[in-house]
XYZ file of C-alpha atoms in Angstrom:
279
model
C 7.970 80.958 116.388
C 7.311 79.869 112.749
C 10.022 79.299 109.483
C 9.616 79.926 105.802
C 9.304 76.648 103.675
C 12.248 77.225 102.041
C 14.073 77.728 105.447
C 15.408 80.652 104.958
C 13.754 83.243 107.153
C 11.881 83.000 110.823
C 9.297 84.974 112.279
C 7.994 84.891 115.932
C 6.293 87.076 118.139
C 8.240 88.211 121.438
C 6.876 90.443 124.732
C 8.144 93.942 124.340
C 10.680 95.198 126.554
C 7.794 96.085 129.097
C 6.848 92.691 128.584
C 3.231 93.748 127.251
C 2.255 92.982 123.961
C 4.175 91.393 121.560
C 6.533 92.371 118.782
C 6.518 90.598 115.845
C 10.272 90.163 114.328
C 11.420 88.792 111.163
C 14.915 87.420 110.297
C 17.219 85.638 108.121
C 18.138 81.905 108.931
C 20.905 80.276 107.138
C 19.930 76.952 107.324
C 23.706 75.638 106.479
C 25.072 77.174 109.427
C 22.263 77.950 112.031
C 22.977 81.715 111.847
C 20.098 83.946 112.414
C 20.883 87.939 111.303
C 19.047 91.090 109.833
C 16.220 91.409 112.189
C 13.682 93.603 111.569
C 10.598 94.387 113.717
C 7.216 94.528 111.998
C 5.675 96.394 114.608
C 3.789 95.657 117.952
C 1.054 93.576 116.981
C -1.995 92.536 119.517
C -2.113 88.679 119.728
C 0.599 88.327 117.486
C 1.258 84.239 118.153
C 1.566 82.528 115.242
C 2.860 84.063 112.375
C 2.673 81.929 109.167
C 4.347 82.260 105.671
C 2.876 81.732 102.549
C 4.028 78.299 100.410
C 5.865 80.540 97.891
C 7.323 82.265 100.878
C 6.864 85.984 99.938
C 3.666 86.513 102.472
C 3.759 86.853 106.179
C 0.551 86.346 107.616
C 0.192 86.681 111.295
C -3.364 87.223 113.525
C -3.715 91.069 114.833
C -6.323 92.168 117.132
C -6.036 95.465 117.010
C -8.248 97.811 116.140
C -8.339 99.751 112.851
C -8.110 103.675 113.140
C -10.825 104.596 110.430
C -13.775 102.290 112.736
C -13.858 99.762 110.901
C -13.298 97.329 113.268
C -10.100 95.210 114.086
C -7.301 93.847 111.966
C -8.347 89.792 112.568
C -5.426 88.811 110.366
C -2.551 91.206 109.116
C -0.548 90.510 105.842
C 3.076 91.566 104.760
C 4.970 91.836 101.866
C 7.577 90.174 102.128
C 9.150 91.288 98.491
C 8.209 95.443 99.225
C 12.005 95.717 99.998
C 13.963 96.834 102.703
C 13.201 95.867 106.405
C 10.666 98.946 106.451
C 8.961 99.091 103.334
C 8.433 95.452 104.571
C 6.830 96.822 107.654
C 5.338 99.363 106.064
C 3.194 96.699 103.906
C 1.522 95.573 106.688
C -2.567 95.445 105.741
C -5.693 93.699 107.552
C -7.049 90.941 104.951
C -10.508 91.047 106.947
C -11.186 94.775 107.991
C -12.571 96.942 104.583
C -12.414 93.294 102.496
C -15.764 93.647 100.438
C -15.268 89.983 99.103
C -15.191 88.056 102.350
C -17.463 86.843 104.928
C -16.224 87.930 108.091
C -17.035 91.111 110.089
C -14.402 92.878 111.814
C -16.700 94.012 113.958
C -18.556 91.593 115.246
C -15.826 89.168 116.666
C -15.414 87.762 119.959
C -11.971 86.143 120.099
C -9.115 86.142 117.226
C -7.458 83.777 115.327
C -5.359 80.768 116.684
C -2.568 79.282 115.311
C -2.402 80.092 111.533
C -1.071 76.957 109.404
C -0.577 75.742 105.959
C -2.461 72.749 104.718
C -1.350 69.964 102.127
C -3.736 71.685 99.493
C -1.941 74.868 99.652
C -4.406 77.304 101.758
C -3.929 78.205 105.095
C -6.264 77.559 107.506
C -6.716 79.139 110.997
C -8.467 77.652 114.060
C -11.103 80.807 115.693
C -13.439 82.241 117.913
C -15.409 83.684 115.421
C -18.948 83.362 115.645
C -20.314 85.196 112.518
C -22.953 88.007 111.812
C -26.280 86.933 114.352
C -24.673 83.020 114.584
C -25.457 81.703 118.401
C -22.654 81.484 120.988
C -22.290 77.577 119.896
C -20.459 78.402 116.656
C -17.649 80.212 118.150
C -15.693 76.545 118.459
C -16.849 75.216 114.962
C -14.844 77.364 112.568
C -11.769 77.747 110.604
C -10.552 81.136 108.754
C -9.622 79.471 105.354
C -7.125 81.721 103.433
C -8.173 80.083 100.124
C -4.767 81.628 97.925
C -2.143 82.750 101.075
C 0.506 83.540 97.586
C -1.590 86.477 96.447
C -1.360 90.062 97.725
C -4.383 91.866 99.595
C -7.738 91.186 99.897
C -6.693 88.904 96.727
C -6.121 86.155 98.953
C -9.566 85.185 99.465
C -9.769 84.770 103.151
C -13.448 83.707 104.652
C -14.914 81.796 107.233
C -15.796 78.058 106.970
C -17.988 76.100 109.498
C -17.178 72.492 110.446
C -18.835 69.953 112.305
C -15.858 68.669 114.974
C -18.139 66.270 116.328
C -18.680 67.848 120.136
C -15.229 68.784 119.885
C -14.045 72.899 119.915
C -11.380 73.654 117.483
C -11.446 77.406 119.085
C -7.341 76.479 120.933
C -5.556 75.552 117.919
C -4.721 73.360 115.128
C -3.179 69.772 115.065
C 0.979 69.373 115.323
C 2.380 67.995 112.380
C 5.584 68.934 110.434
C 4.652 71.782 107.798
C 7.725 70.939 105.489
C 6.085 67.930 104.396
C 3.825 70.252 102.305
C 7.021 71.920 100.891
C 7.039 72.882 96.923
C 3.629 72.475 96.848
C 1.740 74.332 94.651
C -0.898 76.994 95.071
C -4.068 75.644 95.241
C -6.342 76.831 92.720
C -9.343 79.388 92.623
C -11.811 78.185 95.103
C -15.059 77.582 92.900
C -16.867 76.563 95.323
C -17.313 79.859 96.044
C -18.018 81.293 92.707
C -20.866 83.906 92.505
C -21.820 82.662 89.305
C -22.927 78.848 90.475
C -25.364 80.990 92.488
C -29.052 79.405 91.483
C -32.446 81.281 91.890
C -35.507 78.516 93.315
C -37.784 77.783 92.979
C -38.358 78.352 89.238
C -40.681 79.177 88.121
C -41.999 80.787 91.567
C -45.323 81.773 92.828
C -45.194 83.162 96.129
C -41.422 83.403 96.995
C -38.322 82.563 95.603
C -34.614 82.252 97.143
C -31.191 82.608 96.393
C -28.897 79.597 97.045
C -24.906 80.424 97.304
C -22.818 77.372 96.327
C -21.359 74.704 98.895
C -20.241 77.009 102.033
C -20.392 80.179 100.376
C -21.797 82.949 102.339
C -20.995 86.602 100.513
C -22.846 89.488 100.935
C -24.728 90.685 97.662
C -27.100 93.578 96.495
C -30.361 91.859 95.004
C -32.729 93.590 92.047
C -35.591 92.472 90.336
C -36.297 93.913 86.986
C -39.912 93.468 84.851
C -40.199 92.675 81.112
C -39.371 96.133 80.470
C -36.191 97.191 82.561
C -37.912 98.693 85.499
C -36.991 97.990 89.256
C -39.634 96.301 90.733
C -37.622 94.767 94.362
C -34.747 95.588 95.632
C -32.598 94.575 98.793
C -28.779 94.184 100.395
C -28.251 90.751 101.756
C -25.475 90.068 104.416
C -23.208 87.619 104.336
C -24.330 85.432 107.013
C -26.991 82.899 105.466
C -26.651 80.907 102.140
C -30.491 81.390 100.739
C -32.699 84.801 101.179
C -36.421 84.428 100.763
C -37.573 87.074 98.313
C -41.579 87.484 98.170
C -43.401 87.850 94.892
C -46.481 87.667 95.399
C -47.685 91.013 94.451
C -45.826 90.530 90.578
C -48.099 90.321 87.880
C -46.846 86.940 86.081
C -43.738 87.318 83.658
C -40.346 86.499 82.866
C -37.859 88.594 85.177
C -34.625 89.386 86.002
C -32.959 88.952 88.948
C -29.695 90.796 89.439
C -27.485 89.592 92.206
C -24.118 92.424 92.299
C -21.700 90.799 94.209
C -18.343 92.428 95.455
C -16.617 90.647 92.530
C -18.936 90.640 89.594
C -22.788 90.850 88.993
C -24.844 87.709 88.493
C -28.190 87.791 86.211
C -30.994 85.153 86.410
C -33.968 84.387 84.671
C -37.362 84.304 86.705
C -40.357 82.947 85.352
C -43.593 83.905 87.455
C -46.570 82.168 87.488
């Protein structure tokens, strides 16, 4: 069970009458009297065991391992818009923030486990311990990844969800997060935009290049992108699609003539253009 930061709503996952999959329930709560009222069922979810309200009380996030009906994988995390209207409208507003999201580095189709225990952090972001390994990652990585929701007050894909690796010093973060009183963080301003993953900060190196160059994304950023290289007269001479599981992607240019080239990096959010000198 989780209380909203303003103390006026409660959310919890509970077993259905059949005693199988958990149903997500939402209540109004009067902190003065302790009265609980206006129950709303948000549906039967899979692994709805740690709902979490956004810092501004307008969104509700919940782990949800149901499969997408359109074949895009699993929901992983579902977001509900608590300002959508009545209970039926709130229930209908539920959408996955992972499946079909072109701006995240999380694949909804290669997950081994779901997210555990979503919690707001003191920086205005939301965190969840995870069993996520990432595309092509070794099994040993499954206890060293957090889900990070950079802007939990934002609707849909704009909430900026991504997987980020942490070094736990040989320990595991898969089972959950440390217990703490989340109300200590009430009233915090939303987290600023995560400039650590701004595609504009991507760099091309070495530059000048002789045999190959690489594209390096900033920090722990692993966004997918389409790469194209154009010569001085605008002809496309190289192209490839880079998956969001590596910060550096080597590009062979030994066969290109010496000169100045334009490297285009087309991310989901924006297109970045860099100049490359080939020796």
